[in-house]
Coordinates of C-alpha atoms and ligand atoms in Angstrom, one line a residue:
M3 CA 23.5 95.0 74.9
E4 CA 25.0 91.6 73.8
T5 CA 26.7 91.0 77.2
L6 CA 23.6 92.1 79.1
L7 CA 21.4 89.7 77.1
K8 CA 23.9 86.9 77.3
E9 CA 23.5 86.9 81.0
W10 CA 19.7 86.3 80.6
Y11 CA 20.2 83.5 78.1
D12 CA 22.3 81.8 80.8
K13 CA 19.8 82.4 83.5
I14 CA 17.0 80.8 81.4
K15 CA 19.2 77.7 80.7
E16 CA 20.0 77.4 84.4
A17 CA 16.5 78.0 85.7
Q18 CA 15.7 75.2 88.2
S19 CA 11.9 75.3 88.4
V20 CA 8.9 76.5 86.5
E21 CA 8.3 79.3 89.1
N22 CA 11.9 80.4 88.8
L23 CA 11.5 80.5 85.0
E24 CA 8.4 82.6 85.4
E25 CA 10.3 85.2 87.4
I26 CA 12.9 85.3 84.7
R27 CA 10.2 85.8 82.1
I28 CA 8.9 88.8 83.9
C29 CA 12.4 90.3 84.3
V30 CA 13.0 90.0 80.6
F31 CA 9.7 90.6 78.9
G32 CA 7.8 92.5 81.6
K33 CA 6.8 96.2 81.3
K34 CA 9.8 97.2 83.4
G35 CA 11.9 94.4 82.0
V36 CA 15.3 94.3 80.4
L37 CA 14.0 94.3 76.8
A38 CA 11.6 97.2 77.5
A39 CA 14.6 99.2 78.9
E40 CA 16.8 98.4 75.9
F41 CA 14.0 99.5 73.5
A42 CA 13.7 102.7 75.5
K43 CA 17.4 103.4 75.2
M44 CA 17.0 103.3 71.4
K45 CA 15.3 106.7 71.6
T46 CA 18.6 108.3 72.5
A47 CA 20.7 106.5 69.9
P48 CA 21.8 108.2 66.7
N49 CA 19.1 108.0 64.0
E50 CA 21.2 105.9 61.6
E51 CA 21.8 103.2 64.2
K52 CA 18.2 103.0 65.3
S53 CA 16.9 100.4 62.8
K54 CA 19.9 98.1 63.3
I55 CA 19.4 98.2 67.0
A56 CA 15.6 97.5 66.6
Q57 CA 16.4 94.6 64.4
D58 CA 18.9 93.1 66.8
L59 CA 16.6 93.6 69.7
N60 CA 13.7 91.8 67.9
T61 CA 15.9 88.9 66.9
H62 CA 17.0 88.5 70.5
K63 CA 13.4 88.9 71.7
S64 CA 12.2 85.9 69.6
S65 CA 15.2 83.7 70.4
L66 CA 14.8 84.5 74.1
M67 CA 11.2 83.5 73.8
N68 CA 12.2 80.2 72.1
E69 CA 14.7 79.4 74.8
L70 CA 12.2 80.2 77.5
S71 CA 9.5 77.8 76.1
A72 CA 12.1 75.1 75.5
R73 CA 13.3 75.3 79.1
R74 CA 9.7 75.4 80.3
I75 CA 8.9 72.1 78.6
T76 CA 12.1 70.5 80.0
L77 CA 11.3 71.7 83.6
Q78 CA 7.7 70.6 83.3
T79 CA 8.7 67.1 82.2
I80 CA 11.2 66.8 85.1
E81 CA 8.6 68.0 87.6
L82 CA 6.0 65.6 86.2
Q83 CA 8.4 62.7 86.5
K84 CA 9.3 63.7 90.0
S85 CA 5.7 63.8 91.2
M86 CA 4.9 60.5 89.5
K87 CA 7.8 58.9 91.3
A88 CA 6.7 60.5 94.6
E89 CA 3.0 59.5 94.2
A90 CA 3.7 56.0 92.8
I91 CA 1.5 53.2 94.2
D92 CA 3.0 49.7 94.5
V93 CA 0.1 47.6 93.2
S94 CA 2.0 44.4 93.9
M95 CA 2.2 45.2 97.6
F96 CA 0.4 42.6 99.8
S97 CA -2.5 44.0 101.7
V98 CA -3.5 42.5 105.0
G99 CA -7.1 43.7 104.7
S100 CA -7.9 42.3 101.3
E101 CA -11.1 40.1 101.3
A102 CA -11.6 37.0 99.3
G103 CA -14.4 37.3 96.6
A104 CA -17.2 34.9 96.3
L105 CA -19.6 33.7 93.6
H106 CA -22.8 35.6 93.1
P107 CA -25.7 33.4 94.3
V108 CA -27.1 33.2 90.8
M109 CA -23.8 31.9 89.4
E110 CA -23.4 29.6 92.3
T111 CA -26.9 28.1 91.7
M112 CA -26.2 27.8 88.0
D113 CA -22.9 26.0 88.7
R114 CA -24.8 23.5 90.9
I115 CA -27.4 22.9 88.2
V116 CA -24.6 22.3 85.6
E117 CA -22.8 20.1 88.1
Y118 CA -25.8 17.8 88.4
F119 CA -26.5 17.5 84.6
S120 CA -22.8 17.2 83.7
A121 CA -22.6 14.2 86.0
M122 CA -25.6 12.8 84.1
N123 CA -23.7 13.1 80.8
F124 CA -25.5 16.2 79.5
A125 CA -23.3 18.4 77.3
V126 CA -23.2 22.1 78.1
K127 CA -24.2 24.5 75.2
T128 CA -24.3 28.2 75.2
G129 CA -26.1 29.4 72.1
N130 CA -26.5 33.1 71.2
M131 CA -28.1 35.9 73.2
V132 CA -29.0 37.8 70.1
E133 CA -31.3 35.3 68.3
D134 CA -33.4 35.2 65.2
D135 CA -37.2 34.8 65.0
F136 CA -36.8 31.2 63.6
N137 CA -34.8 29.8 66.5
N138 CA -36.5 31.7 69.3
F139 CA -40.1 31.3 68.2
E140 CA -40.9 29.7 64.8
A141 CA -39.0 26.4 65.1
L142 CA -40.4 26.0 68.7
N143 CA -43.9 25.8 67.3
L144 CA -44.6 29.5 68.1
P145 CA -45.6 30.8 64.7
K146 CA -46.1 34.5 64.0
Y147 CA -49.2 35.9 65.7
H148 CA -49.4 32.9 68.0
P149 CA -50.9 34.3 71.3
A150 CA -48.2 32.5 73.4
R151 CA -45.7 35.0 72.0
D152 CA -47.4 37.7 74.1
M153 CA -46.0 36.3 77.3
Q154 CA -42.5 36.7 75.9
D155 CA -42.2 40.2 74.6
T156 CA -38.6 41.2 74.1
F157 CA -36.2 43.8 72.6
Y158 CA -36.2 43.7 68.8
F159 CA -33.5 44.6 66.3
K160 CA -33.8 44.9 62.5
D161 CA -34.2 41.8 60.2
E162 CA -36.2 39.7 62.7
M163 CA -33.3 39.6 65.2
L164 CA -34.1 39.9 68.9
L165 CA -32.7 39.3 72.4
R166 CA -33.7 35.7 73.2
T167 CA -36.6 35.3 75.5
H168 CA -35.7 31.9 76.7
T169 CA -32.9 29.3 76.4
S170 CA -35.1 27.0 74.3
P171 CA -33.6 28.3 71.0
V172 CA -30.4 26.4 72.0
Q173 CA -32.4 23.2 71.6
I174 CA -33.0 24.2 67.9
R175 CA -29.4 25.3 67.3
T176 CA -28.1 22.0 68.7
M177 CA -30.5 19.8 66.7
M178 CA -29.8 21.8 63.5
S179 CA -26.0 21.2 64.0
Q180 CA -25.8 17.6 65.1
K181 CA -27.5 14.3 64.7
P182 CA -29.4 12.5 67.4
P183 CA -28.9 11.2 70.1
I184 CA -28.7 14.4 72.0
R185 CA -28.3 15.1 75.7
M186 CA -27.7 18.7 76.4
I187 CA -28.3 21.6 78.8
A188 CA -28.0 25.3 78.0
P189 CA -27.4 27.7 80.9
G190 CA -27.5 31.4 80.1
A191 CA -29.0 34.9 80.2
V192 CA -32.4 35.6 78.6
F193 CA -34.3 38.9 78.2
R194 CA -37.9 40.1 78.4
R195 CA -39.7 43.4 78.5
D196 CA -40.7 43.0 82.2
Y197 CA -39.8 44.7 85.5
D198 CA -41.4 44.2 88.9
I199 CA -40.8 42.3 92.2
T200 CA -40.6 39.0 90.5
H201 CA -39.3 40.0 87.0
T202 CA -36.2 41.7 85.7
P203 CA -35.5 42.5 82.0
M204 CA -32.5 40.1 82.1
F205 CA -32.4 36.8 84.0
H206 CA -31.0 33.3 83.7
Q207 CA -32.4 30.0 82.6
V208 CA -31.1 26.5 82.2
E209 CA -32.7 24.5 79.3
G210 CA -32.4 20.8 78.9
L211 CA -33.0 18.5 75.9
L212 CA -32.7 14.7 75.5
V213 CA -33.4 13.1 72.1
D214 CA -33.1 9.4 71.2
E215 CA -34.7 6.9 68.8
E216 CA -38.5 6.8 68.5
G217 CA -40.1 5.1 71.5
K218 CA -37.0 5.2 73.6
V219 CA -37.8 8.4 75.6
S220 CA -40.8 8.4 77.9
F221 CA -42.5 10.8 80.3
A222 CA -41.4 8.4 83.0
N223 CA -37.7 9.1 82.1
L224 CA -38.4 12.8 82.4
K225 CA -40.2 12.4 85.7
Y226 CA -37.4 10.4 87.2
I227 CA -34.7 12.9 86.3
M228 CA -36.7 16.0 87.3
E229 CA -37.4 14.4 90.7
D230 CA -33.8 13.3 91.2
F231 CA -32.5 16.8 90.2
L232 CA -34.9 18.7 92.5
K233 CA -34.0 16.6 95.5
Y234 CA -30.3 17.3 94.6
M235 CA -31.0 21.0 94.7
F236 CA -33.4 21.3 97.6
G237 CA -32.9 18.2 99.7
D238 CA -35.9 16.3 101.0
V239 CA -38.8 18.0 99.2
E240 CA -42.1 16.7 97.7
V241 CA -42.3 17.0 93.9
R242 CA -45.6 17.4 92.0
F243 CA -46.3 17.3 88.2
R244 CA -49.2 19.5 87.0
P245 CA -50.5 19.3 83.4
S246 CA -49.7 22.6 81.6
F247 CA -49.1 24.0 78.1
F248 CA -46.0 24.9 76.2
P249 CA -46.0 25.1 72.4
F250 CA -42.8 23.1 72.1
T251 CA -43.8 20.1 74.3
E252 CA -46.8 17.8 74.2
P253 CA -47.8 16.7 76.8
S254 CA -46.4 19.5 78.9
S255 CA -46.1 19.8 82.6
E256 CA -45.2 22.3 85.3
V257 CA -43.4 21.0 88.2
D258 CA -43.9 22.2 91.8
I259 CA -41.9 21.4 95.0
S260 CA -43.3 21.5 98.5
C261 CA -42.7 25.1 99.9
V262 CA -39.2 25.3 101.3
F263 CA -40.3 28.1 103.7
C264 CA -43.3 26.4 105.4
K265 CA -42.6 22.8 104.5
G266 CA -46.0 22.6 102.8
E267 CA -48.1 24.1 105.6
G268 CA -49.0 27.2 103.5
C269 CA -47.4 30.6 103.9
R270 CA -47.1 34.0 102.1
V271 CA -44.4 32.8 99.7
C272 CA -46.4 29.9 98.4
S273 CA -49.7 31.8 98.5
K274 CA -51.0 29.4 101.2
T275 CA -50.9 26.5 98.7
G276 CA -47.9 24.7 100.2
W277 CA -46.4 24.3 96.7
I278 CA -43.9 26.4 94.7
E279 CA -43.7 26.3 90.9
I280 CA -40.2 25.5 89.9
L281 CA -39.9 24.5 86.2
G282 CA -41.6 23.6 82.9
C283 CA -41.0 20.4 81.0
G284 CA -42.6 17.9 78.6
I285 CA -42.2 15.5 75.7
V286 CA -40.8 17.3 72.6
D287 CA -43.6 18.3 70.3
S288 CA -43.5 16.6 66.8
N289 CA -43.7 20.1 65.2
V290 CA -40.3 20.9 66.7
F291 CA -38.7 17.8 65.3
K292 CA -40.3 18.7 61.9
A293 CA -38.8 22.2 62.0
V294 CA -35.3 20.7 62.5
K295 CA -35.9 17.8 60.1
Y296 CA -35.5 15.0 62.6
E297 CA -37.3 11.8 61.9
N298 CA -38.1 8.7 64.0
V299 CA -37.0 10.2 67.2
S300 CA -38.5 10.9 70.7
G301 CA -37.3 13.3 73.4
Y302 CA -38.0 15.3 76.5
A303 CA -37.2 18.9 77.3
F304 CA -37.2 21.2 80.3
G305 CA -36.5 24.8 81.3
L306 CA -36.0 26.5 84.6
G307 CA -35.3 30.0 86.0
V308 CA -32.0 30.2 87.9
E309 CA -32.9 33.3 89.9
R310 CA -36.0 31.7 91.2
M311 CA -34.0 28.7 92.4
A312 CA -31.4 30.9 94.0
M313 CA -34.1 32.8 95.8
L314 CA -35.6 29.6 97.2
I315 CA -32.2 28.2 98.2
H316 CA -31.2 31.4 100.0
H317 CA -34.6 32.6 101.1
I318 CA -34.4 35.9 99.2
G319 CA -37.6 37.9 99.1
D320 CA -37.1 40.4 96.2
L321 CA -35.7 39.2 92.9
R322 CA -34.3 42.7 92.1
S323 CA -31.9 42.6 95.1
L324 CA -29.9 40.0 93.2
F325 CA -29.0 42.6 90.6
E326 CA -28.3 45.6 92.7
G327 CA -24.7 44.7 93.3
D328 CA -24.9 45.5 97.0
I329 CA -21.9 43.6 98.5
K330 CA -23.3 43.7 102.1
L331 CA -26.4 42.0 100.9
L332 CA -24.7 39.4 98.7
E333 CA -22.1 38.6 101.5
Q334 CA -24.9 37.0 103.4
F335 CA -25.2 34.2 100.9
Q336 CA -21.6 33.1 100.9
Ligands
DAH409 N1 -39.0 28.2 77.5 C1 -39.9 28.1 78.6 C2 -40.0 29.6 79.2 O1 -39.2 30.3 79.1 C3 -39.5 27.2 79.7 C4 -39.7 25.8 79.2 C5 -40.8 25.1 79.5 C6 -38.6 25.1 78.5 C7 -41.0 23.8 79.1 C8 -38.8 23.8 78.1 C9 -40.0 23.2 78.4 O2 -37.8 23.2 77.4 O3 -40.1 21.9 78.0 O4 -41.0 29.8 79.9

């Protein structure tokens, strides 16, 4: 029995593959296997030796099993390593077909806006996308239950926290953290509970704020910079100021450019008016300065939608296509 079993211990140790080991397992432990045959032989052995033989056989049975599973683990590890080596991909290899990436039209437009205002010495601030009620509404002269809040419904968290509906709260954050004079822009994502051809729940705005001593900042200053900026973005367009209302500016104005599609003739995009609304602006409301405890100052502010500008620059019809991540579509705007 000892010599016979010794031979199987050796075979297990020398097994070269998991399949080979499986064949050995069947030969040893199978119904017609070596161990079964040895147990069968026991029947003919003298009675007094039977229990000793059974004990020996059981000891061998469990140590053969241990050997077998140890060898299986070794073989599996070797096989895994072999296949990993064979299937390895050289990620550092140069690929002839690789294409250069490009900026998304929204980011490209945002960069252009930032470029203009940086050159005009405006600092770039980012603010927080998760805002509190005070910065997003209250301090901007939008008290609770003010009807103008209806146009900016958003996603709310606990404790009066919310996803900011515009970049205007960055005006507040900046004024609360530094003294005048201020000259800043705030590009970034904003959120609203809207979804249709011209609205997505997330979009981008650029906010602007300039504050200086009382009497130093006039609507004429604002008008000049808005015109200059819009000509920088759209080339030779007409610019028109229309009286409007924003809670945080007084007086307020909406600014239109002559339609980039029909050059002011009147078409589907400009609803036959020849004009396209492009941004909101105005002279900072005194209630905003009160909220941030600024005294003896004057200032102007403006806010614009980046997607809207990108669509006009690239003649894109549906706002949602900017967020679908369709490379074929986006490639056209490179
Ligand atoms: N916050 C406004 C909006 O989201 C845009 C805006 C208008 C910002 C006029 C301003 C401003 O700073 O003066 O609709």
